[in-house]
CSV table of C-alpha atoms and ligand atoms in Angstrom, one decimal:
chain,number,residue,atom,x,y,z
A,1,UNK,CA,111.1,-69.3,119.5
A,2,UNK,CA,114.8,-69.7,118.7
A,3,UNK,CA,114.5,-70.6,114.9
A,4,UNK,CA,115.0,-67.5,112.8
A,5,UNK,CA,113.7,-67.5,109.2
A,6,UNK,CA,115.7,-69.8,106.9
A,7,UNK,CA,118.1,-67.9,104.7
A,8,UNK,CA,116.1,-68.9,101.5
A,9,UNK,CA,113.0,-67.3,103.1
A,10,UNK,CA,114.2,-63.8,103.1
A,11,UNK,CA,113.1,-60.4,102.0
A,12,UNK,CA,112.8,-59.7,98.3
A,13,UNK,CA,114.4,-56.9,96.3
A,14,UNK,CA,113.5,-53.3,97.2
A,15,UNK,CA,111.5,-51.1,94.8
A,16,UNK,CA,110.9,-47.3,95.1
A,17,UNK,CA,107.3,-46.3,94.6
A,18,UNK,CA,106.2,-43.0,92.9
A,19,UNK,CA,102.5,-42.1,93.0
A,20,UNK,CA,100.5,-39.6,91.0
A,21,UNK,CA,97.5,-38.2,92.8
A,22,UNK,CA,95.8,-36.2,90.1
A,23,UNK,CA,95.7,-36.2,86.3
A,24,UNK,CA,98.5,-33.9,85.1
A,25,UNK,CA,100.3,-33.8,88.5
A,26,UNK,CA,103.8,-35.1,88.8
A,27,UNK,CA,104.7,-38.5,90.2
A,28,UNK,CA,106.1,-38.1,93.6
A,29,UNK,CA,108.2,-40.5,95.7
A,30,UNK,CA,105.9,-42.2,98.2
A,31,UNK,CA,108.2,-44.9,99.8
A,32,UNK,CA,109.3,-48.4,99.0
A,33,UNK,CA,108.1,-52.0,98.9
A,34,UNK,CA,109.7,-55.4,98.7
A,35,UNK,CA,108.6,-57.6,95.8
A,36,UNK,CA,109.9,-60.5,93.8
A,37,UNK,CA,109.2,-58.9,90.4
A,38,UNK,CA,107.7,-55.7,88.8
A,39,UNK,CA,104.2,-57.1,88.7
A,40,UNK,CA,104.2,-57.9,92.4
A,41,UNK,CA,105.9,-54.6,93.2
A,42,UNK,CA,103.0,-52.8,91.5
A,43,UNK,CA,100.4,-54.8,93.5
A,44,UNK,CA,102.2,-54.3,96.8
A,45,UNK,CA,102.6,-50.6,96.0
A,46,UNK,CA,98.9,-50.3,95.4
A,47,UNK,CA,98.1,-52.1,98.6
A,48,UNK,CA,100.5,-50.0,100.7
A,49,UNK,CA,100.2,-46.6,99.1
A,50,UNK,CA,96.9,-46.6,97.3
A,51,UNK,CA,94.3,-47.7,99.8
A,52,UNK,CA,92.4,-44.4,99.8
A,53,UNK,CA,91.6,-44.2,96.1
A,54,UNK,CA,93.7,-41.0,95.7
A,55,UNK,CA,96.4,-42.5,93.6
A,56,UNK,CA,95.6,-42.7,89.8
A,57,UNK,CA,99.0,-43.9,88.6
A,58,UNK,CA,102.0,-45.7,90.1
A,59,UNK,CA,105.6,-46.1,89.1
A,60,UNK,CA,107.9,-48.8,90.6
A,61,UNK,CA,111.6,-48.7,90.1
A,62,UNK,CA,114.2,-51.1,91.4
A,63,UNK,CA,116.0,-49.2,94.2
A,64,UNK,CA,119.4,-50.2,92.9
A,65,UNK,CA,118.6,-48.5,89.6
A,66,UNK,CA,118.4,-45.1,91.2
A,67,UNK,CA,121.5,-42.9,91.0
A,68,UNK,CA,121.5,-40.0,93.5
A,69,UNK,CA,123.7,-37.1,94.1
A,70,UNK,CA,125.6,-37.3,97.4
A,71,UNK,CA,124.8,-34.9,100.2
A,72,UNK,CA,128.4,-33.9,100.4
A,73,UNK,CA,128.2,-32.8,96.7
A,74,UNK,CA,125.3,-30.5,97.5
A,75,UNK,CA,127.5,-27.3,97.4
A,76,UNK,CA,129.9,-27.8,94.6
A,77,UNK,CA,127.5,-29.9,92.4
A,78,UNK,CA,124.8,-27.2,92.3
A,79,UNK,CA,126.9,-24.1,92.7
A,80,UNK,CA,127.3,-23.2,89.0
A,81,UNK,CA,123.6,-22.7,88.9
A,82,UNK,CA,123.6,-20.2,91.7
A,83,UNK,CA,126.4,-18.1,90.1
A,84,UNK,CA,124.5,-17.4,86.9
A,85,UNK,CA,122.4,-14.5,87.9
A,86,UNK,CA,121.7,-13.7,84.2
A,87,UNK,CA,119.4,-16.8,84.1
A,88,UNK,CA,116.9,-15.0,86.3
A,89,UNK,CA,114.5,-12.3,85.1
A,90,UNK,CA,115.5,-9.8,87.8
A,91,UNK,CA,119.0,-9.5,86.3
A,92,UNK,CA,117.5,-7.4,83.5
A,93,UNK,CA,116.6,-3.7,83.9
A,94,UNK,CA,113.4,-2.4,82.5
A,95,UNK,CA,112.5,1.3,82.1
A,96,UNK,CA,110.2,2.5,84.9
A,97,UNK,CA,106.5,2.3,84.4
A,98,UNK,CA,106.5,-0.4,81.7
A,99,UNK,CA,104.7,-3.7,82.3
A,100,UNK,CA,106.8,-6.5,80.9
A,101,UNK,CA,104.5,-9.4,81.7
B,1,UNK,CA,106.8,-46.9,119.3
B,2,UNK,CA,103.9,-44.9,120.3
B,3,UNK,CA,106.3,-42.9,122.3
B,4,UNK,CA,107.5,-45.4,124.9
B,5,UNK,CA,110.8,-46.1,123.2
B,6,UNK,CA,112.0,-48.6,125.8
B,7,UNK,CA,115.7,-49.2,126.2
B,8,UNK,CA,116.8,-52.8,126.4
B,9,UNK,CA,119.7,-54.1,128.5
B,10,UNK,CA,121.7,-54.5,125.2
B,11,UNK,CA,121.2,-50.9,124.3
B,12,UNK,CA,122.5,-49.7,127.7
B,13,UNK,CA,125.6,-51.9,127.4
B,14,UNK,CA,126.5,-50.6,123.9
B,15,UNK,CA,129.5,-48.2,124.2
B,16,UNK,CA,129.0,-44.6,123.4
B,17,UNK,CA,131.0,-44.0,120.2
B,18,UNK,CA,133.4,-41.1,119.9
B,19,UNK,CA,132.3,-38.6,117.3
B,20,UNK,CA,134.2,-35.9,115.5
B,21,UNK,CA,133.3,-32.7,117.5
B,22,UNK,CA,133.2,-30.6,114.3
B,23,UNK,CA,130.8,-32.9,112.5
B,24,UNK,CA,128.7,-33.2,115.7
B,25,UNK,CA,128.5,-29.4,116.0
B,26,UNK,CA,127.5,-29.0,112.4
B,27,UNK,CA,124.9,-31.8,112.7
B,28,UNK,CA,123.4,-30.1,115.8
B,29,UNK,CA,123.3,-26.8,113.9
B,30,UNK,CA,121.4,-28.4,111.1
B,31,UNK,CA,118.8,-29.8,113.6
B,32,UNK,CA,118.6,-26.4,115.3
B,33,UNK,CA,117.9,-24.7,111.9
B,34,UNK,CA,115.0,-27.1,111.5
B,35,UNK,CA,116.6,-29.0,108.6
B,36,UNK,CA,115.6,-32.5,108.0
B,37,UNK,CA,118.2,-35.3,108.0
B,38,UNK,CA,118.2,-37.6,105.1
B,39,UNK,CA,119.5,-41.2,104.8
B,40,UNK,CA,122.8,-40.4,103.1
B,41,UNK,CA,123.7,-37.5,105.4
B,42,UNK,CA,126.3,-37.8,108.1
B,43,UNK,CA,124.7,-38.5,111.5
B,44,UNK,CA,126.1,-39.5,114.9
B,45,UNK,CA,126.1,-43.2,115.5
B,46,UNK,CA,123.9,-42.7,118.6
B,47,UNK,CA,121.3,-40.7,116.6
B,48,UNK,CA,121.1,-43.6,114.1
B,49,UNK,CA,120.9,-46.2,116.9
B,50,UNK,CA,118.2,-44.3,118.8
B,51,UNK,CA,116.2,-43.9,115.6
B,52,UNK,CA,116.5,-47.6,114.6
B,53,UNK,CA,115.3,-48.5,118.1
B,54,UNK,CA,112.4,-46.0,118.1
B,55,UNK,CA,111.3,-46.7,114.5
B,56,UNK,CA,111.5,-50.5,114.7
B,57,UNK,CA,109.5,-50.5,118.0
B,58,UNK,CA,107.0,-48.3,116.3
B,59,UNK,CA,106.8,-50.6,113.3
B,60,UNK,CA,106.4,-53.7,115.4
B,61,UNK,CA,103.7,-52.0,117.4
B,62,UNK,CA,101.7,-51.4,114.2
B,63,UNK,CA,102.0,-55.1,113.2
B,64,UNK,CA,101.3,-56.6,116.6
B,65,UNK,CA,98.5,-54.0,117.0
B,66,UNK,CA,96.6,-55.8,114.3
B,67,UNK,CA,96.1,-58.8,116.6
B,68,UNK,CA,93.8,-57.5,119.4
B,69,UNK,CA,91.4,-55.9,116.8
B,70,UNK,CA,91.7,-58.7,114.3
B,71,UNK,CA,90.3,-60.9,117.0
B,72,UNK,CA,86.9,-59.2,116.5
B,73,UNK,CA,86.6,-59.0,112.7
B,74,UNK,CA,84.6,-62.2,112.4
B,75,UNK,CA,82.3,-61.1,115.3
B,76,UNK,CA,81.7,-57.5,114.4
B,77,UNK,CA,78.0,-56.8,115.0
B,78,UNK,CA,77.1,-55.7,111.5
B,79,UNK,CA,78.5,-55.4,108.0
B,80,UNK,CA,79.3,-51.7,108.3
B,81,UNK,CA,81.4,-52.3,111.5
B,82,UNK,CA,83.1,-55.3,109.9
B,83,UNK,CA,84.1,-53.4,106.8
B,84,UNK,CA,85.4,-50.5,108.9
B,85,UNK,CA,87.4,-52.9,111.2
B,86,UNK,CA,88.9,-54.8,108.2
B,87,UNK,CA,90.0,-51.5,106.7
B,88,UNK,CA,91.5,-50.2,110.0
B,89,UNK,CA,93.4,-53.4,110.6
B,90,UNK,CA,94.7,-53.3,107.0
B,91,UNK,CA,95.8,-49.7,107.6
B,92,UNK,CA,97.8,-50.8,110.6
B,93,UNK,CA,99.7,-53.3,108.3
B,94,UNK,CA,100.4,-50.4,106.0
B,95,UNK,CA,101.7,-48.3,108.9
B,96,UNK,CA,104.0,-51.1,109.8
B,97,UNK,CA,105.3,-51.2,106.2
B,98,UNK,CA,105.9,-47.5,106.0
B,99,UNK,CA,108.0,-47.5,109.1
B,100,UNK,CA,109.9,-50.7,108.4
B,101,UNK,CA,110.8,-49.1,105.0
B,102,UNK,CA,111.9,-45.9,106.9
B,103,UNK,CA,114.1,-48.0,109.2
B,104,UNK,CA,115.7,-49.7,106.2
B,105,UNK,CA,117.0,-46.3,105.0
B,106,UNK,CA,119.2,-46.4,108.2
B,107,UNK,CA,120.9,-49.6,107.0
B,108,UNK,CA,118.9,-52.3,108.9
B,109,UNK,CA,117.0,-54.8,106.8
B,110,UNK,CA,113.4,-55.6,107.4
B,111,UNK,CA,114.3,-59.2,107.8
B,112,UNK,CA,116.5,-58.5,110.7
B,113,UNK,CA,113.8,-56.5,112.4
B,114,UNK,CA,111.2,-59.2,111.8
B,115,UNK,CA,113.5,-61.8,113.1
B,116,UNK,CA,114.1,-59.7,116.3
B,117,UNK,CA,110.4,-59.5,116.8
B,118,UNK,CA,109.7,-63.2,116.2
B,119,UNK,CA,112.5,-64.2,118.5
B,120,UNK,CA,111.2,-62.0,121.3
B,121,UNK,CA,114.2,-59.7,121.3
B,122,UNK,CA,112.3,-56.6,120.2
B,123,UNK,CA,109.9,-54.3,122.1
B,124,UNK,CA,106.6,-53.1,121.0
B,125,UNK,CA,103.9,-50.9,122.6
B,126,UNK,CA,102.8,-52.5,125.9
B,127,UNK,CA,99.2,-51.7,125.1
B,128,UNK,CA,98.8,-54.6,122.6
B,129,UNK,CA,99.5,-57.1,125.4
B,130,UNK,CA,96.0,-56.6,126.8
B,131,UNK,CA,93.1,-58.8,125.7
B,132,UNK,CA,90.0,-57.6,123.7
B,133,UNK,CA,87.3,-59.2,125.8
B,134,UNK,CA,84.1,-57.5,124.4
B,135,UNK,CA,83.0,-55.6,121.3
B,136,UNK,CA,83.2,-52.4,123.3
B,137,UNK,CA,87.0,-52.9,123.5
B,138,UNK,CA,87.1,-52.3,119.8
B,139,UNK,CA,85.4,-48.9,120.2
B,140,UNK,CA,87.6,-48.0,123.1
B,141,UNK,CA,90.8,-49.0,121.3
B,142,UNK,CA,89.9,-46.7,118.4
B,143,UNK,CA,89.1,-43.9,120.8
B,144,UNK,CA,91.9,-44.2,123.3
B,145,UNK,CA,94.7,-46.1,121.6
B,146,UNK,CA,94.5,-44.5,118.2
B,147,UNK,CA,93.7,-41.3,120.0
B,148,UNK,CA,97.0,-41.6,121.9
B,149,UNK,CA,98.8,-42.6,118.7
B,150,UNK,CA,97.5,-39.4,117.0
B,151,UNK,CA,98.9,-37.2,119.8
B,152,UNK,CA,102.2,-38.9,119.5
B,153,UNK,CA,102.5,-39.2,115.7
B,154,UNK,CA,101.3,-35.6,115.0
B,155,UNK,CA,104.4,-34.5,116.9
B,156,UNK,CA,106.7,-37.2,115.3
B,157,UNK,CA,105.6,-35.9,111.9
B,158,UNK,CA,108.0,-33.0,112.6
B,159,UNK,CA,110.8,-35.2,113.7
B,160,UNK,CA,114.3,-34.4,112.3
B,161,UNK,CA,114.7,-37.7,110.3
B,162,UNK,CA,113.0,-37.2,107.0
B,163,UNK,CA,111.9,-40.7,106.2
B,164,UNK,CA,110.4,-41.1,109.7
B,165,UNK,CA,108.6,-37.7,109.5
B,166,UNK,CA,107.2,-38.5,106.0
B,167,UNK,CA,105.9,-41.9,107.2
B,168,UNK,CA,104.2,-40.1,110.1
B,169,UNK,CA,102.5,-37.6,107.8
B,170,UNK,CA,101.1,-40.4,105.8
B,171,UNK,CA,100.0,-42.3,108.9
B,172,UNK,CA,98.4,-39.3,110.6
B,173,UNK,CA,96.0,-38.9,107.6
B,174,UNK,CA,94.7,-42.4,108.2
B,175,UNK,CA,94.5,-42.3,112.0
B,176,UNK,CA,91.7,-39.9,112.1
B,177,UNK,CA,89.4,-42.5,110.5
B,178,UNK,CA,90.6,-45.0,113.2
B,179,UNK,CA,89.7,-42.7,116.1
B,180,UNK,CA,86.4,-41.6,114.7
B,181,UNK,CA,85.2,-45.1,114.0
B,182,UNK,CA,86.1,-46.1,117.5
B,183,UNK,CA,84.5,-43.1,119.1
B,184,UNK,CA,81.3,-43.7,117.0
B,185,UNK,CA,81.1,-47.3,118.4
B,186,UNK,CA,81.4,-45.9,121.9
B,187,UNK,CA,78.9,-43.1,121.3
B,188,UNK,CA,76.4,-45.6,120.0
B,189,UNK,CA,76.9,-48.0,122.9
B,190,UNK,CA,76.5,-45.1,125.3
B,191,UNK,CA,73.0,-44.6,123.9
B,192,UNK,CA,72.2,-48.3,124.1
B,193,UNK,CA,70.7,-50.7,126.6
B,194,UNK,CA,71.9,-50.9,130.2
B,195,UNK,CA,73.9,-54.0,129.3
B,196,UNK,CA,75.6,-52.1,126.4
B,197,UNK,CA,76.4,-49.1,128.6
B,198,UNK,CA,77.9,-51.4,131.2
B,199,UNK,CA,80.0,-53.2,128.6
B,200,UNK,CA,81.3,-49.8,127.4
B,201,UNK,CA,82.1,-48.6,131.0
B,202,UNK,CA,83.9,-51.9,131.7
B,203,UNK,CA,86.0,-51.5,128.6
B,204,UNK,CA,86.9,-47.9,129.5
B,205,UNK,CA,87.8,-49.1,133.0
B,206,UNK,CA,90.2,-51.6,131.6
B,207,UNK,CA,91.8,-49.5,128.8
B,208,UNK,CA,92.2,-46.1,130.5
B,209,UNK,CA,95.3,-46.7,132.5
B,210,UNK,CA,97.2,-48.8,129.9
B,211,UNK,CA,96.4,-46.1,127.4
B,212,UNK,CA,98.1,-43.5,129.6
B,213,UNK,CA,101.1,-45.8,129.9
B,214,UNK,CA,101.5,-45.8,126.1
B,215,UNK,CA,103.3,-42.5,126.4
B,216,UNK,CA,106.1,-44.3,128.1
B,217,UNK,CA,107.9,-43.8,131.4
B,218,UNK,CA,107.6,-40.5,133.3
B,219,UNK,CA,110.2,-37.9,132.4
B,220,UNK,CA,112.0,-38.4,135.6
B,221,UNK,CA,112.6,-42.0,134.5
B,222,UNK,CA,113.5,-41.5,130.8
B,223,UNK,CA,117.2,-41.3,130.6
B,224,UNK,CA,117.3,-40.8,126.8
B,225,UNK,CA,114.8,-37.9,126.7
B,226,UNK,CA,117.3,-35.1,126.7
B,227,UNK,CA,119.2,-36.4,123.7
B,228,UNK,CA,116.1,-37.3,121.8
B,229,UNK,CA,114.8,-33.8,122.4
B,230,UNK,CA,118.0,-32.1,121.4
B,231,UNK,CA,118.1,-34.1,118.2
B,232,UNK,CA,114.4,-33.4,117.5
B,233,UNK,CA,113.7,-37.2,117.4
B,234,UNK,CA,111.2,-36.2,120.1
B,235,UNK,CA,109.7,-32.7,120.4
B,236,UNK,CA,107.8,-33.0,123.7
B,237,UNK,CA,108.4,-35.2,126.7
B,238,UNK,CA,106.4,-38.3,127.5
B,239,UNK,CA,104.6,-36.5,130.4
B,240,UNK,CA,103.7,-33.5,128.2
B,241,UNK,CA,102.2,-35.7,125.5
B,242,UNK,CA,100.3,-37.7,128.1
B,243,UNK,CA,98.8,-34.6,129.6
B,244,UNK,CA,97.8,-33.4,126.1
B,245,UNK,CA,96.0,-36.7,125.6
B,246,UNK,CA,94.2,-36.5,128.9
B,247,UNK,CA,93.1,-33.0,128.3
B,248,UNK,CA,91.7,-34.0,124.9
B,249,UNK,CA,90.0,-37.1,126.1
B,250,UNK,CA,88.2,-36.0,129.4
B,251,UNK,CA,85.7,-33.8,127.6
B,252,UNK,CA,85.0,-36.6,125.1
B,253,UNK,CA,84.3,-39.0,127.9
B,254,UNK,CA,81.9,-36.5,129.6
B,255,UNK,CA,80.1,-35.9,126.3
B,256,UNK,CA,79.1,-39.6,126.0
B,257,UNK,CA,78.6,-40.0,129.8
B,258,UNK,CA,81.3,-42.5,130.6
B,259,UNK,CA,83.4,-42.3,133.8
B,260,UNK,CA,87.2,-42.4,133.6
B,261,UNK,CA,88.4,-44.8,136.4
B,262,UNK,CA,90.5,-42.2,138.3
B,263,UNK,CA,89.2,-40.8,141.6
B,264,UNK,CA,91.9,-38.2,141.6
B,265,UNK,CA,91.0,-36.8,138.2
B,266,UNK,CA,90.2,-33.0,138.5
B,267,UNK,CA,90.5,-29.9,136.5
B,268,UNK,CA,93.2,-27.4,137.5
B,269,UNK,CA,92.1,-23.9,136.5
B,270,UNK,CA,95.5,-22.4,136.9
B,271,UNK,CA,97.3,-24.8,134.5
B,272,UNK,CA,94.1,-25.6,132.5
B,273,UNK,CA,95.1,-29.2,132.8
B,274,UNK,CA,93.1,-32.3,133.9
B,275,UNK,CA,95.3,-33.5,136.7
B,276,UNK,CA,95.3,-37.3,137.0
B,277,UNK,CA,96.3,-39.9,139.6
B,278,UNK,CA,99.4,-41.9,139.9
B,279,UNK,CA,100.2,-44.4,137.1
B,280,UNK,CA,101.0,-48.0,138.2
B,281,UNK,CA,104.5,-48.1,136.8
B,282,UNK,CA,105.0,-51.6,138.2
B,283,UNK,CA,102.3,-52.8,135.9
B,284,UNK,CA,103.9,-50.9,133.0
B,285,UNK,CA,107.3,-52.5,133.5
B,286,UNK,CA,105.8,-56.0,134.0
B,287,UNK,CA,104.0,-55.8,130.7
B,288,UNK,CA,107.0,-54.3,128.9
B,289,UNK,CA,109.2,-57.0,130.2
B,290,UNK,CA,107.1,-59.8,128.9
B,291,UNK,CA,104.6,-60.4,131.7
B,292,UNK,CA,101.4,-58.8,130.5
B,293,UNK,CA,98.2,-60.8,130.0
B,294,UNK,CA,98.9,-61.5,126.3
B,295,UNK,CA,102.6,-61.2,125.6
B,296,UNK,CA,103.1,-64.9,124.9
B,297,UNK,CA,99.9,-65.2,122.9
B,298,UNK,CA,100.9,-62.2,120.7
B,299,UNK,CA,104.4,-63.6,119.9
B,300,UNK,CA,103.0,-67.0,119.2
B,301,UNK,CA,100.4,-65.6,116.8
B,302,UNK,CA,103.1,-63.6,114.9
B,303,UNK,CA,105.3,-66.7,114.7
B,304,UNK,CA,102.5,-68.8,113.5
B,305,UNK,CA,101.4,-66.2,110.9
B,306,UNK,CA,105.0,-66.0,109.6
B,307,UNK,CA,105.5,-69.7,109.4
B,308,UNK,CA,102.1,-70.2,107.8
B,309,UNK,CA,103.0,-67.7,105.1
B,310,UNK,CA,106.3,-69.3,104.2
B,311,UNK,CA,104.9,-71.3,101.3
B,312,UNK,CA,103.4,-68.1,99.8
B,313,UNK,CA,106.8,-66.3,99.9
B,314,UNK,CA,108.5,-69.4,98.4
B,315,UNK,CA,105.9,-69.7,95.7
B,316,UNK,CA,106.2,-66.1,94.7
B,317,UNK,CA,110.0,-66.4,94.6
B,318,UNK,CA,109.8,-69.5,92.5
B,319,UNK,CA,107.3,-68.0,90.1
B,320,UNK,CA,109.4,-64.9,89.6
B,321,UNK,CA,112.5,-67.0,89.0
B,322,UNK,CA,110.6,-69.1,86.5
B,323,UNK,CA,109.3,-66.1,84.6
B,324,UNK,CA,112.7,-64.5,84.5
B,325,UNK,CA,114.2,-67.8,83.2
B,326,UNK,CA,116.7,-67.7,86.0
B,327,UNK,CA,117.9,-70.7,88.0
B,328,UNK,CA,116.1,-71.1,91.3
B,329,UNK,CA,118.5,-69.9,93.9
B,330,UNK,CA,116.2,-69.4,96.8
B,331,UNK,CA,115.5,-65.9,95.8
B,332,UNK,CA,117.2,-64.0,98.6
B,333,UNK,CA,119.0,-61.8,96.0
B,334,UNK,CA,116.8,-62.5,93.0
B,335,UNK,CA,117.6,-59.9,90.4
B,336,UNK,CA,115.0,-57.1,90.3
C,401,FE2,FE1,98.7,-47.2,113.1
C,402,FE2,FE1,95.5,-46.7,113.9
């Protein structure tokens, strides 16, 4: 037991898997699989994340194609959104006793 | 793994890295606020190392755990049992995949982890180094082993590392089927012939103590426990979880009329716990260190399966390369 797998026999590219559990629901990140190509990625994703018949649609995306914001950006990157109170309904005053919705 | 999280000699030798106290304090504050830690977040090297060890041992346990039960697929007593067992063993493969993927988010490749397992450098739950001698073992494994896994994993589902916690939530949803199908087998055997009841009792006798050992060394003998608890990698101690399992299982055993092989087992009204006898830790360490009844057999089976599957992996790589019109380069970094 001292022979590790030959270099050529190594893991395949990584794919991120998104599953949809009901018609009209959003696709949500479920996890990842290794696969040689998109077709095999779909099959592996079905076997790993769709064994209970809940999943009705699958997306697979090469992991390296995903661009993510960095955790250290979390403050500055999203701050401008928090400063704009006028984007929220409670910013606007309505005379008492009137139902706006 | 299912809790035991055994340290190897190499782990103990690794030097403790010096961390920036400010970052460390902020990290601890995030944990204390109940936030979940995500792959790109800053984390102490020791947190990462403990997680890699615990998650990889857990993933290996799922994969090796397929072997004792797979042993009975062709001999399941009827089609219903056979379908259930195939589905359960397939789930365990899935569990291994979820957790290997989680471990990869910490910067370790699945290949490295599989290599460690095949070369005998990695640990996995000691429970899978016991043989499955009769059909009743399949029932008792579902009942005890998956039952113990549920106790552990329900708690891990709230662990601080996001990818691990999410994998646990997915797994917990599937474990209930595992436990119920096992308990059903036991309940049916307990209503059967004398020979069937004896077979069940014999399986219970053999699996009870190893199942208690699944929760890992006693708290007095778990040097890492304090850190793991502070970082919410664990949320309860090994002994607390073991007690929870015993309290759950004793009434189930009584309900189907099997005896648990512990003369010291008694109910303590004050603590509302089922107090149990002394665990044979010498046996635990012998099995963990490679000298259980099936350690060599399990490793040999994994190595054979990996070698026998090599042509499939090569064929898939060659096929993908051909379809992409790319030169065949062995495929290790084949473009996605
Ligand atoms: Fe499992
Ligand atoms: Fe299971």
